Coordinates of C-alpha atoms in Angstrom, one line a residue:
Chain A
M9 CA -0.5 0.0 -0.4
R10 CA 2.3 2.7 1.6
K11 CA 4.4 2.2 -1.4
K12 CA 1.9 2.0 -4.1
G13 CA 1.3 5.8 -2.4
K14 CA 4.9 6.3 -3.5
K15 CA 4.8 5.2 -6.6
Q16 CA 1.9 7.8 -7.4
I17 CA 3.1 10.7 -6.1
N18 CA 6.4 10.6 -8.1
N19 CA 4.3 9.4 -11.4
K20 CA 2.7 13.2 -10.3
K21 CA 6.0 14.3 -10.5
I22 CA 7.2 13.6 -13.4
I23 CA 4.0 15.4 -15.0
K24 CA 4.4 18.3 -12.8
I25 CA 8.1 18.5 -14.2
T26 CA 7.1 17.9 -17.9
L27 CA 4.1 20.2 -17.9
N28 CA 6.7 22.3 -16.6
Y29 CA 9.5 21.8 -19.2
V30 CA 6.6 22.0 -22.8
L31 CA 5.8 25.4 -20.7
L32 CA 8.7 26.7 -21.4
I33 CA 9.6 25.3 -24.1
I34 CA 5.9 27.1 -25.5
L35 CA 7.4 30.5 -24.0
A36 CA 11.1 30.4 -25.0
L37 CA 9.2 29.8 -28.6
F38 CA 6.7 32.9 -28.1
F39 CA 9.6 35.3 -26.9
I40 CA 12.2 33.6 -29.5
F41 CA 10.0 33.2 -32.0
P42 CA 10.7 37.0 -34.1
F43 CA 14.4 36.7 -33.9
L44 CA 14.6 32.8 -35.3
W45 CA 12.1 34.0 -38.0
A46 CA 14.8 36.5 -38.6
L47 CA 17.3 33.9 -38.7
S48 CA 15.3 32.2 -41.5
T49 CA 14.4 34.8 -44.4
S50 CA 18.1 36.7 -43.8
L51 CA 19.0 33.3 -45.2
K52 CA 16.8 32.4 -47.4
T53 CA 17.4 34.0 -51.5
A54 CA 15.3 36.4 -53.2
T55 CA 12.4 34.2 -54.9
D56 CA 11.8 31.9 -51.4
V57 CA 11.5 34.9 -48.9
L58 CA 8.7 35.6 -51.3
A59 CA 6.9 32.0 -51.5
W60 CA 3.7 31.6 -50.5
P61 CA 2.8 29.8 -48.0
P62 CA 6.3 31.1 -46.2
K63 CA 9.0 28.4 -45.5
W64 CA 10.6 27.6 -42.2
I65 CA 13.6 26.2 -43.4
P66 CA 15.6 28.4 -45.9
K67 CA 16.8 26.0 -48.5
P68 CA 19.2 26.5 -50.3
A69 CA 19.9 28.9 -47.7
T70 CA 22.4 31.9 -48.8
L71 CA 25.0 35.1 -47.6
D72 CA 24.0 36.6 -50.0
A73 CA 21.8 39.4 -48.0
Y74 CA 24.6 39.8 -45.2
K75 CA 27.2 40.1 -47.3
Y76 CA 25.2 42.9 -49.4
V77 CA 24.3 44.2 -46.0
V78 CA 28.4 44.4 -44.7
E79 CA 29.1 46.2 -47.4
N80 CA 26.8 49.2 -47.7
I81 CA 27.1 49.5 -44.3
P82 CA 29.1 50.9 -41.5
F83 CA 28.7 48.2 -38.6
P84 CA 31.5 48.6 -37.0
R85 CA 31.3 52.1 -37.5
Y86 CA 27.7 51.9 -35.5
F87 CA 28.1 49.5 -32.9
L88 CA 31.4 51.7 -32.1
N89 CA 29.5 54.6 -31.8
S90 CA 27.6 52.8 -29.4
L91 CA 30.4 51.4 -26.5
I92 CA 31.3 55.1 -26.8
I93 CA 28.2 56.7 -25.9
T94 CA 27.7 53.8 -23.6
A95 CA 31.1 54.4 -21.7
L96 CA 30.6 58.0 -21.8
G97 CA 27.4 57.4 -19.4
I98 CA 28.0 55.1 -17.3
I99 CA 31.4 56.5 -16.3
F100 CA 29.4 59.4 -15.8
N101 CA 26.5 58.3 -14.0
V102 CA 28.3 56.5 -12.1
V103 CA 31.0 58.5 -10.9
F104 CA 27.9 61.3 -10.3
A105 CA 26.2 59.0 -8.8
S106 CA 28.5 57.9 -6.2
L107 CA 30.0 61.7 -5.6
A108 CA 26.6 63.3 -4.8
A109 CA 24.7 60.4 -3.3
Y110 CA 28.3 60.4 -0.1
P111 CA 27.2 64.0 1.5
L112 CA 23.4 63.4 0.9
A113 CA 24.1 60.3 2.8
R114 CA 26.8 60.7 5.3
L115 CA 27.5 64.1 6.1
E116 CA 26.0 66.6 8.6
F117 CA 24.4 69.6 7.5
K118 CA 22.6 72.5 6.6
G119 CA 19.6 71.8 3.8
R120 CA 20.4 68.2 3.4
N121 CA 17.1 67.5 3.8
L122 CA 15.7 70.2 1.5
L123 CA 19.1 69.1 -0.9
F124 CA 17.9 65.3 -1.7
F125 CA 14.6 66.4 -2.3
L126 CA 15.9 68.8 -4.8
I127 CA 18.0 66.5 -7.2
L128 CA 14.8 63.7 -6.7
L129 CA 12.2 66.9 -7.8
P130 CA 12.7 65.4 -11.8
M131 CA 11.4 62.1 -10.8
M132 CA 8.5 63.7 -10.8
I133 CA 9.2 65.8 -13.6
P134 CA 8.8 63.9 -17.2
I135 CA 12.1 64.9 -19.3
Q136 CA 9.7 64.9 -22.1
G137 CA 8.5 68.1 -21.7
G138 CA 12.7 69.2 -21.1
L139 CA 12.8 67.2 -24.7
I140 CA 13.1 70.8 -27.4
V141 CA 14.4 73.4 -24.4
N142 CA 17.1 70.7 -24.1
F143 CA 17.4 70.7 -27.8
I144 CA 18.1 74.5 -27.5
T145 CA 20.6 74.4 -25.1
I146 CA 22.6 71.9 -26.7
L147 CA 21.8 74.0 -29.7
N148 CA 24.0 77.0 -27.9
L149 CA 26.3 74.9 -26.3
K150 CA 27.5 74.7 -29.7
L151 CA 27.7 70.7 -28.9
F152 CA 24.8 69.0 -31.6
D153 CA 26.4 66.5 -33.6
T154 CA 29.0 65.0 -31.1
Y155 CA 28.4 62.3 -28.3
L156 CA 28.9 64.9 -25.2
A157 CA 25.6 66.0 -26.5
V158 CA 23.9 62.9 -26.9
V159 CA 25.4 61.0 -22.9
L160 CA 25.1 64.9 -21.2
P161 CA 21.3 65.0 -20.5
S162 CA 21.6 62.2 -18.7
A163 CA 24.8 61.8 -17.7
V164 CA 22.8 62.7 -13.6
N165 CA 21.4 59.5 -12.7
I166 CA 19.1 60.3 -10.0
F167 CA 17.3 56.4 -9.2
G168 CA 21.2 56.2 -9.2
I169 CA 21.9 58.7 -7.2
F170 CA 19.0 57.6 -4.6
I171 CA 20.1 53.9 -4.9
M172 CA 23.8 55.5 -4.4
R173 CA 22.3 57.1 -1.0
Q174 CA 20.7 53.8 0.0
N175 CA 24.0 52.5 0.5
Y176 CA 26.3 54.5 2.2
L177 CA 22.7 54.9 4.5
S178 CA 23.7 51.0 6.1
I179 CA 27.4 51.8 6.3
P180 CA 28.3 51.3 10.0
R181 CA 29.2 54.9 11.8
D182 CA 32.0 52.2 13.9
L183 CA 33.8 51.9 10.4
E184 CA 34.0 55.8 10.4
D185 CA 35.1 57.1 13.7
A186 CA 38.0 54.1 13.4
A187 CA 39.3 56.3 10.3
R188 CA 38.8 59.0 11.7
I189 CA 40.4 58.1 14.7
D190 CA 43.4 57.2 12.5
G191 CA 43.6 60.5 10.8
C192 CA 41.4 59.7 7.2
N193 CA 40.2 63.3 6.3
E194 CA 36.8 63.9 4.6
F195 CA 38.3 62.9 1.2
Q196 CA 40.4 59.4 2.2
L197 CA 37.3 58.8 4.2
W198 CA 35.3 58.4 0.8
W199 CA 38.0 57.5 -1.7
K200 CA 39.6 54.7 0.6
I201 CA 36.3 53.6 3.3
M202 CA 33.0 54.1 1.6
F203 CA 33.1 53.7 -1.7
P204 CA 35.0 50.2 -1.6
M205 CA 31.8 49.5 0.1
V206 CA 29.3 50.7 -2.4
R207 CA 30.9 48.9 -4.6
P208 CA 28.0 46.1 -5.4
A209 CA 26.1 48.8 -6.4
A210 CA 27.7 51.6 -8.2
T211 CA 28.0 47.7 -10.5
A212 CA 24.8 47.4 -10.5
L213 CA 24.2 50.8 -11.6
S214 CA 26.1 50.3 -14.4
I215 CA 24.5 47.6 -15.4
I216 CA 21.2 50.1 -15.3
S217 CA 22.9 53.0 -16.7
F218 CA 24.6 50.0 -20.0
A219 CA 20.6 49.3 -21.1
G220 CA 20.0 52.7 -20.6
F221 CA 22.3 54.1 -22.9
W222 CA 22.9 51.1 -25.4
N223 CA 19.1 51.0 -25.9
A224 CA 18.7 54.8 -26.4
F225 CA 16.9 56.4 -29.3
L226 CA 14.9 59.2 -29.3
W227 CA 17.4 61.7 -27.8
P228 CA 20.6 60.4 -30.2
L229 CA 17.9 60.3 -32.7
I230 CA 17.4 64.1 -32.3
V231 CA 20.5 65.7 -31.5
L232 CA 23.1 63.7 -34.2
Q233 CA 23.1 64.6 -37.6
S234 CA 26.7 62.9 -39.3
Q235 CA 25.5 59.0 -39.7
N236 CA 29.2 58.3 -38.8
K237 CA 28.2 59.0 -35.1
F238 CA 24.9 56.9 -35.1
P239 CA 24.8 54.7 -32.0
L240 CA 23.1 51.1 -33.9
Q241 CA 19.6 51.0 -32.6
V242 CA 19.2 54.8 -35.1
G243 CA 21.5 53.5 -37.7
L244 CA 19.6 50.6 -37.7
S245 CA 16.2 52.7 -38.2
Y246 CA 17.6 55.3 -40.7
L247 CA 18.1 51.6 -42.8
N248 CA 15.1 50.2 -41.7
S249 CA 13.4 53.5 -43.8
M250 CA 16.4 52.8 -46.8
F251 CA 15.7 49.2 -47.3
E252 CA 11.5 50.2 -46.9
Q253 CA 10.3 46.6 -48.8
N254 CA 13.6 44.6 -48.5
Y255 CA 13.0 42.0 -46.1
R256 CA 16.4 40.2 -47.1
Y257 CA 18.3 43.2 -45.9
I258 CA 16.3 44.4 -42.7
T259 CA 16.3 40.8 -41.7
A260 CA 19.6 40.7 -42.4
S261 CA 21.2 43.8 -40.9
L262 CA 18.6 43.2 -37.7
I263 CA 20.5 39.7 -36.6
I264 CA 23.6 41.3 -36.8
A265 CA 22.5 44.3 -35.1
S266 CA 21.8 41.8 -32.0
I267 CA 25.0 39.3 -32.2
P268 CA 26.8 41.6 -29.6
I269 CA 24.6 43.0 -27.2
L270 CA 23.3 38.8 -27.1
V271 CA 27.2 37.8 -27.3
F272 CA 27.6 40.8 -24.1
F273 CA 24.6 39.3 -22.6
F274 CA 25.4 35.6 -22.4
F275 CA 28.7 35.7 -20.4
T276 CA 27.2 39.0 -18.5
Q277 CA 24.1 37.4 -17.7
R278 CA 24.3 36.5 -14.3
Y279 CA 25.6 39.5 -13.4
F280 CA 22.9 41.7 -14.9
I281 CA 20.3 39.9 -13.4
E282 CA 21.5 40.1 -10.1
G283 CA 22.2 43.9 -10.6
Y284 CA 18.8 44.5 -11.0
Q285 CA 17.8 42.3 -7.9
G286 CA 20.5 44.0 -6.1
A287 CA 19.9 47.5 -7.4
L288 CA 15.7 46.8 -6.0
K289 CA 16.6 44.4 -3.2
Q290 CA 18.7 46.4 -0.2
Chain B
M19 CA 48.1 80.7 5.1
W20 CA 46.7 78.0 3.9
H21 CA 46.7 75.2 5.9
L22 CA 45.8 76.7 8.7
K23 CA 43.7 73.8 9.5
L24 CA 39.6 74.4 9.0
S25 CA 37.0 73.6 11.5
R26 CA 35.8 70.5 11.1
K27 CA 32.6 71.8 10.0
K28 CA 33.7 74.3 7.7
Q29 CA 35.7 70.7 6.0
T30 CA 31.7 69.1 6.4
Y31 CA 30.8 71.3 3.6
L32 CA 33.6 72.0 1.7
I33 CA 33.4 68.4 0.7
A34 CA 29.5 68.4 0.3
F35 CA 30.1 71.0 -1.7
C36 CA 33.0 69.7 -3.8
F37 CA 30.9 66.4 -4.3
L38 CA 27.9 67.8 -5.2
V39 CA 28.6 71.0 -7.0
V40 CA 29.1 68.8 -11.0
P41 CA 25.9 67.0 -10.2
L42 CA 24.0 70.4 -9.8
V43 CA 25.0 72.2 -12.3
L44 CA 24.1 69.5 -15.5
L45 CA 20.9 68.8 -13.2
S46 CA 19.5 73.0 -13.0
I47 CA 21.2 72.9 -17.0
F48 CA 18.7 69.9 -18.4
S49 CA 16.5 68.9 -15.3
Y50 CA 15.5 72.7 -13.4
Y51 CA 16.1 75.2 -16.4
P52 CA 13.3 72.5 -18.8
I53 CA 11.4 72.8 -16.6
V54 CA 10.6 76.5 -16.3
R55 CA 12.0 77.6 -20.0
G56 CA 9.2 74.2 -21.5
I57 CA 6.7 76.2 -19.6
T58 CA 7.0 79.4 -21.1
L59 CA 8.4 77.9 -24.2
S60 CA 4.4 77.3 -24.8
F61 CA 4.0 80.8 -24.7
A62 CA 6.3 82.2 -27.1
D63 CA 6.9 80.9 -30.6
Y64 CA 10.5 80.3 -31.0
N65 CA 12.8 81.2 -34.1
M66 CA 14.7 78.7 -34.5
L67 CA 17.1 80.4 -37.1
T68 CA 17.1 83.8 -35.5
G69 CA 16.7 81.5 -31.6
E70 CA 14.3 84.4 -31.3
T71 CA 11.3 83.8 -28.7
K72 CA 8.1 85.9 -29.4
W73 CA 5.3 86.5 -26.4
V74 CA 1.8 84.4 -27.8
R75 CA 0.5 84.3 -24.8
L76 CA -2.4 81.6 -24.7
K77 CA -2.3 80.9 -28.9
N78 CA -0.2 77.8 -29.1
Y79 CA -2.7 75.9 -27.0
R80 CA -5.6 77.9 -28.1
W81 CA -4.5 76.4 -31.7
L82 CA -4.0 72.5 -30.0
F83 CA -7.3 72.4 -28.4
N84 CA -8.1 73.0 -32.5
Y85 CA -6.0 70.4 -33.1
K86 CA -7.0 67.2 -34.6
Y87 CA -4.7 64.8 -34.2
F88 CA -4.1 66.8 -30.1
Y89 CA -6.9 64.6 -29.0
I90 CA -6.6 60.8 -30.8
S91 CA -3.5 61.8 -29.6
L92 CA -4.8 61.9 -25.8
A93 CA -6.6 59.4 -25.9
N94 CA -4.6 57.2 -27.5
T95 CA -1.8 58.0 -23.8
L96 CA -4.7 56.8 -22.1
K97 CA -5.9 54.0 -24.0
Y98 CA -2.1 52.5 -24.1
L99 CA -2.2 52.3 -20.5
I100 CA -4.7 49.0 -21.2
V101 CA -1.3 47.1 -21.6
V102 CA -0.6 47.1 -18.0
P103 CA -2.2 44.9 -16.0
F104 CA -1.9 42.4 -19.3
I105 CA 1.7 42.9 -18.2
Q106 CA 1.9 42.7 -14.7
F107 CA 0.1 39.8 -14.3
T108 CA 2.0 37.8 -17.0
S109 CA 4.8 38.6 -15.7
I110 CA 4.3 37.6 -12.0
G111 CA 3.1 34.3 -13.5
L112 CA 6.1 34.1 -15.3
A113 CA 9.0 34.8 -12.4
V114 CA 6.5 32.4 -10.5
L115 CA 7.3 30.1 -13.1
V116 CA 11.1 30.9 -13.6
N117 CA 11.9 30.6 -9.7
Q118 CA 11.1 26.7 -9.3
K119 CA 14.3 25.1 -8.5
I120 CA 14.9 22.6 -11.8
P121 CA 18.1 22.5 -14.0
G122 CA 17.8 24.9 -16.9
I123 CA 15.9 27.7 -15.6
K124 CA 18.6 29.9 -15.5
F125 CA 18.9 29.2 -19.7
F126 CA 14.7 30.1 -19.6
R127 CA 15.2 33.1 -17.9
T128 CA 18.1 34.7 -20.2
L129 CA 16.1 33.2 -22.9
F130 CA 12.5 35.3 -21.7
Y131 CA 15.3 38.3 -21.2
I132 CA 16.2 38.8 -24.9
P133 CA 13.9 41.2 -26.3
V134 CA 14.2 42.8 -22.9
I135 CA 18.0 43.4 -23.9
T136 CA 18.3 43.6 -27.7
G137 CA 17.1 46.8 -27.8
S138 CA 13.4 48.4 -28.8
V139 CA 14.6 49.3 -32.7
I140 CA 15.7 45.9 -32.9
V141 CA 12.6 43.9 -31.5
S142 CA 10.0 46.9 -33.4
I143 CA 11.2 46.2 -37.0
A144 CA 11.0 42.9 -36.3
W145 CA 7.8 42.9 -35.7
R146 CA 6.3 45.0 -38.2
W147 CA 7.1 43.0 -40.7
I148 CA 6.0 40.2 -39.0
F149 CA 3.1 41.8 -38.7
D150 CA 3.3 43.2 -42.4
V151 CA -0.3 42.4 -45.0
D152 CA 2.1 39.4 -46.8
G153 CA 3.6 39.0 -42.9
I154 CA 4.4 35.7 -41.0
L155 CA 1.6 36.8 -38.2
N156 CA -1.9 37.0 -40.5
Y157 CA -0.3 33.7 -43.1
F158 CA -0.7 31.7 -39.4
L159 CA -3.5 33.0 -38.1
M160 CA -5.3 32.6 -41.6
S161 CA -3.9 28.8 -41.6
L162 CA -5.3 27.7 -38.2
N163 CA -8.8 28.8 -39.4
I164 CA -8.4 31.8 -37.1
I165 CA -9.1 35.0 -39.3
E166 CA -11.1 34.2 -42.8
E167 CA -8.6 37.2 -44.6
P168 CA -5.4 39.1 -43.4
V169 CA -6.0 41.7 -41.1
L170 CA -4.1 45.0 -41.8
W171 CA -2.5 45.0 -38.8
L172 CA -0.2 48.6 -38.5
L173 CA -2.6 50.3 -40.9
D174 CA -6.2 49.8 -39.7
K175 CA -7.3 52.0 -37.4
N176 CA -8.6 50.2 -35.8
V177 CA -6.4 47.7 -35.0
A178 CA -2.9 49.3 -35.7
L179 CA -2.9 51.0 -31.9
F180 CA -3.4 47.6 -30.9
S181 CA -0.9 44.8 -32.3
C182 CA 1.3 48.6 -31.2
M183 CA 0.3 47.8 -27.6
F184 CA 1.0 44.2 -28.1
V185 CA 5.3 44.6 -29.6
T186 CA 5.0 46.7 -25.6
F187 CA 3.6 44.3 -23.6
W188 CA 5.8 41.3 -25.2
R189 CA 9.0 44.0 -25.0
G190 CA 8.5 44.4 -21.1
L191 CA 7.3 41.3 -20.0
G192 CA 11.0 40.0 -19.0
Y193 CA 11.8 43.0 -17.3
Y194 CA 8.8 43.3 -15.4
M195 CA 9.6 38.6 -14.5
I196 CA 13.0 40.3 -13.0
I197 CA 12.1 42.7 -10.7
Y198 CA 9.1 40.3 -9.2
L199 CA 11.7 37.8 -9.3
A200 CA 13.6 39.1 -6.8
G201 CA 10.5 40.1 -4.7
L202 CA 10.0 36.6 -4.9
Q203 CA 12.9 35.9 -3.2
N204 CA 13.0 38.0 -0.5
I205 CA 10.1 36.2 0.5
P206 CA 11.9 33.9 3.5
S207 CA 10.9 29.7 2.6
E208 CA 10.3 29.6 6.4
L209 CA 6.8 31.0 5.3
Y210 CA 6.1 28.1 2.9
E211 CA 7.4 25.2 5.4
A212 CA 5.1 26.6 8.1
A213 CA 3.1 27.0 5.8
A214 CA 3.1 23.8 3.9
L215 CA 3.1 22.1 7.9
D216 CA -0.6 24.1 8.8
G217 CA -1.5 21.5 5.4
A218 CA -2.3 24.7 3.1
G219 CA -1.7 23.8 -0.5
S220 CA 0.1 25.7 -2.9
F221 CA -2.8 27.8 -3.8
K222 CA -3.2 29.1 -0.9
K223 CA 0.6 29.4 -0.1
F224 CA 0.4 31.4 -3.8
T225 CA -2.8 33.9 -2.2
K226 CA -2.3 34.1 1.3
I227 CA 2.0 34.5 1.1
T228 CA 3.1 35.0 -2.1
I229 CA 0.3 37.8 -2.9
P230 CA 0.2 39.9 0.3
L231 CA 4.8 40.0 0.3
L232 CA 4.6 40.9 -3.3
R233 CA 2.3 43.5 -2.7
P234 CA 5.5 46.4 -3.0
T235 CA 6.8 45.5 -5.6
M236 CA 3.9 45.7 -7.3
L237 CA 3.3 49.3 -6.7
L238 CA 6.7 50.0 -8.2
C239 CA 5.9 47.6 -11.2
F240 CA 2.7 49.3 -11.1
V241 CA 4.8 53.1 -11.2
L242 CA 7.2 51.9 -13.7
S243 CA 5.0 50.3 -16.7
S244 CA 2.0 52.6 -16.3
M245 CA 5.0 55.4 -17.0
A246 CA 6.5 53.5 -19.2
A247 CA 3.4 53.1 -21.6
L248 CA 1.8 56.1 -21.5
K249 CA 5.4 57.3 -22.2
V250 CA 5.9 55.4 -25.5
F251 CA 7.4 56.5 -28.6
E252 CA 9.6 53.8 -30.3
E253 CA 7.4 51.4 -31.1
I254 CA 4.7 54.1 -32.9
F255 CA 7.5 55.9 -34.3
L256 CA 8.9 52.4 -35.9
L257 CA 5.7 50.7 -36.4
T258 CA 3.3 52.9 -37.9
G259 CA 5.3 56.4 -37.5
G260 CA 1.9 57.5 -36.3
A261 CA 0.5 57.7 -39.2
N262 CA -3.3 55.3 -39.1
Q263 CA -4.7 57.6 -35.7
T264 CA -2.0 55.9 -33.6
T265 CA 0.2 58.5 -32.5
T266 CA 0.7 59.5 -28.8
L267 CA 1.5 62.3 -26.6
M268 CA 5.0 61.8 -26.9
F269 CA 5.1 61.0 -30.1
E270 CA 2.9 64.7 -30.6
T271 CA 5.3 66.5 -28.8
Y272 CA 7.7 64.9 -31.8
N273 CA 6.3 65.1 -34.1
L274 CA 5.9 68.8 -33.6
A275 CA 8.5 69.7 -32.6
F276 CA 10.8 68.0 -35.1
N277 CA 9.5 67.7 -38.2
R278 CA 6.9 70.3 -38.5
Y279 CA 9.7 72.7 -36.3
Q280 CA 6.4 73.9 -34.0
F281 CA 8.0 74.2 -31.1
G282 CA 5.8 76.6 -28.8
Q283 CA 2.8 74.9 -30.2
S284 CA 5.4 71.9 -29.1
A285 CA 6.2 72.7 -25.5
A286 CA 2.1 73.3 -25.1
V287 CA 1.7 69.6 -26.0
G288 CA 5.4 68.7 -23.8
V289 CA 3.1 71.1 -20.4
I290 CA 0.1 68.8 -20.8
F291 CA 2.1 65.8 -21.3
S292 CA 3.6 66.9 -18.0
A293 CA 1.0 67.9 -15.9
F294 CA -1.0 64.6 -16.6
L295 CA 2.2 62.7 -15.6
I296 CA 3.1 64.5 -12.4
A297 CA -0.7 64.1 -11.2
L298 CA -0.5 60.3 -11.4
T299 CA 2.8 60.4 -10.4
L300 CA 1.1 62.3 -7.1
I301 CA -1.5 59.5 -7.1
Q302 CA 0.8 56.6 -7.4
F303 CA 2.8 59.0 -4.3
K304 CA -0.1 58.1 -1.9
F305 CA 0.3 54.5 -2.2
F306 CA 4.2 55.2 -1.9
G307 CA 4.9 57.5 0.7
L308 CA 6.9 61.0 -0.3
G309 CA 10.6 60.4 -1.4
G310 CA 13.2 58.6 0.3
A311 CA 11.8 59.4 3.5
G312 CA 8.3 57.7 3.1
S313 CA 9.7 54.9 0.5
E314 CA 12.4 54.2 3.2
K315 CA 10.1 53.2 6.1
K316 CA 7.9 51.6 4.1
R317 CA 10.8 49.1 3.2
K318 CA 11.5 48.5 6.6
K319 CA 7.8 47.7 7.1
T320 CA 8.1 45.7 5.0
N321 CA 11.0 43.8 5.3
K322 CA 9.6 42.8 8.8

């Protein structure tokens, strides 16, 4: 009797796990289907693209579309531009947030809370209202069509300041006092004691900034003019309007453009997902 | 003499100033100033070539209230909020599913996250082409006999906005899934063990433990995704270009300024749009408590 009961439970478990995997696989297909379909189309011959009913597996497969796209489109240039913009953005975000959050969390001075409130205030107010004004400011600063123009308006990450402040707050007072007794001045205290303690938070922040700057689209579209400064996202939308109905070229460029970010994500995904979780947990 | 020691208090001020000055200057230029200037600009005509500003009082707003697409974009921006509950409940489901400890689960998490990481442009272009009249979606639905003739997913004004919403939905799921996953993993497992001892089934555990403890995360995600839904731009720009009555307030702000060079009118849309978002934020602050202090209190409470 007892044995039979155990077996039933076991069977139930197996069915449950199988159902789980079936569900997971269906969902996975739902999420990557557009990429698979793009991959298939990009490998088709010009006549097969228009075949009806659509062919799932390209036969014969050809790299013609890739060849055309690579020869006619400055992908490495777009990619490099994206890298420059993202790197600048991350550096600004992390440095400014680590700096600004420190006095707000650890130093006692008059007006500190008011200042913190003032810094959080723009979070409530959408940057969309500032789209035109910032555009005019960039023109007036003679920064139009520069990388700096893309990065500067979001160089100070308010959410970042918030995260960093929370982390500085959680450092025990004793540590600070001990360093003071050892003769650290305020700056050394920050650089040698405080900043190393919040490094995990800074890492999380840089991951969030990475996603933000790498995928930025509207603002770079507005402030950049020369094609050789376009980041990947802007370059791609430019191509899209150029090729319009030529699916082979569009899909081939989509696949090429996704590869770097997917490879990057593949190797860093653990940090990526942990970064998001870390920033929200505490 | 300079190496006379400053008093501790003065030193503190000096350090605070050094740390804060650059971030504050940047915030002033790109955050505070645009708020003030955006409002004044909405009462003026701005000439981009000469840089001249001409005061026109309420002319821009009057123009806007006679502009057909202002109403369409306003309605669409509100309609776009429909997407929020769908994203939230689906991503909670996903998070529960990928929170299991079974082999290969990290691989599936990664796959679900791919649309988030590849970026809106790649994703939108891919969908634009799936939604085509001769596209794979129509073929799929027709061969399954769900529809009889091709649907004009992006061209029919009754359907196009929903197609855009679907892409927003599809693209956002992974992002919120991760946040919910963090929330789920914050729930102490002792609670579930205790409930199991008391004989609670998995449904009861979900409704009595998971949902109540996930509440702060849910609030955060609802705020984030309703903000994102109201500010939607990429999907509209890349899927329909704002045609076929899919324009939104965000798209109109862009369109008026950078396609039609009507900066004053665009600023007026921006002001109305901002007022709208601020109202929404204030409502949400009621749940969160104001600014940093409130959310700290809330966090402490929920952690215990």
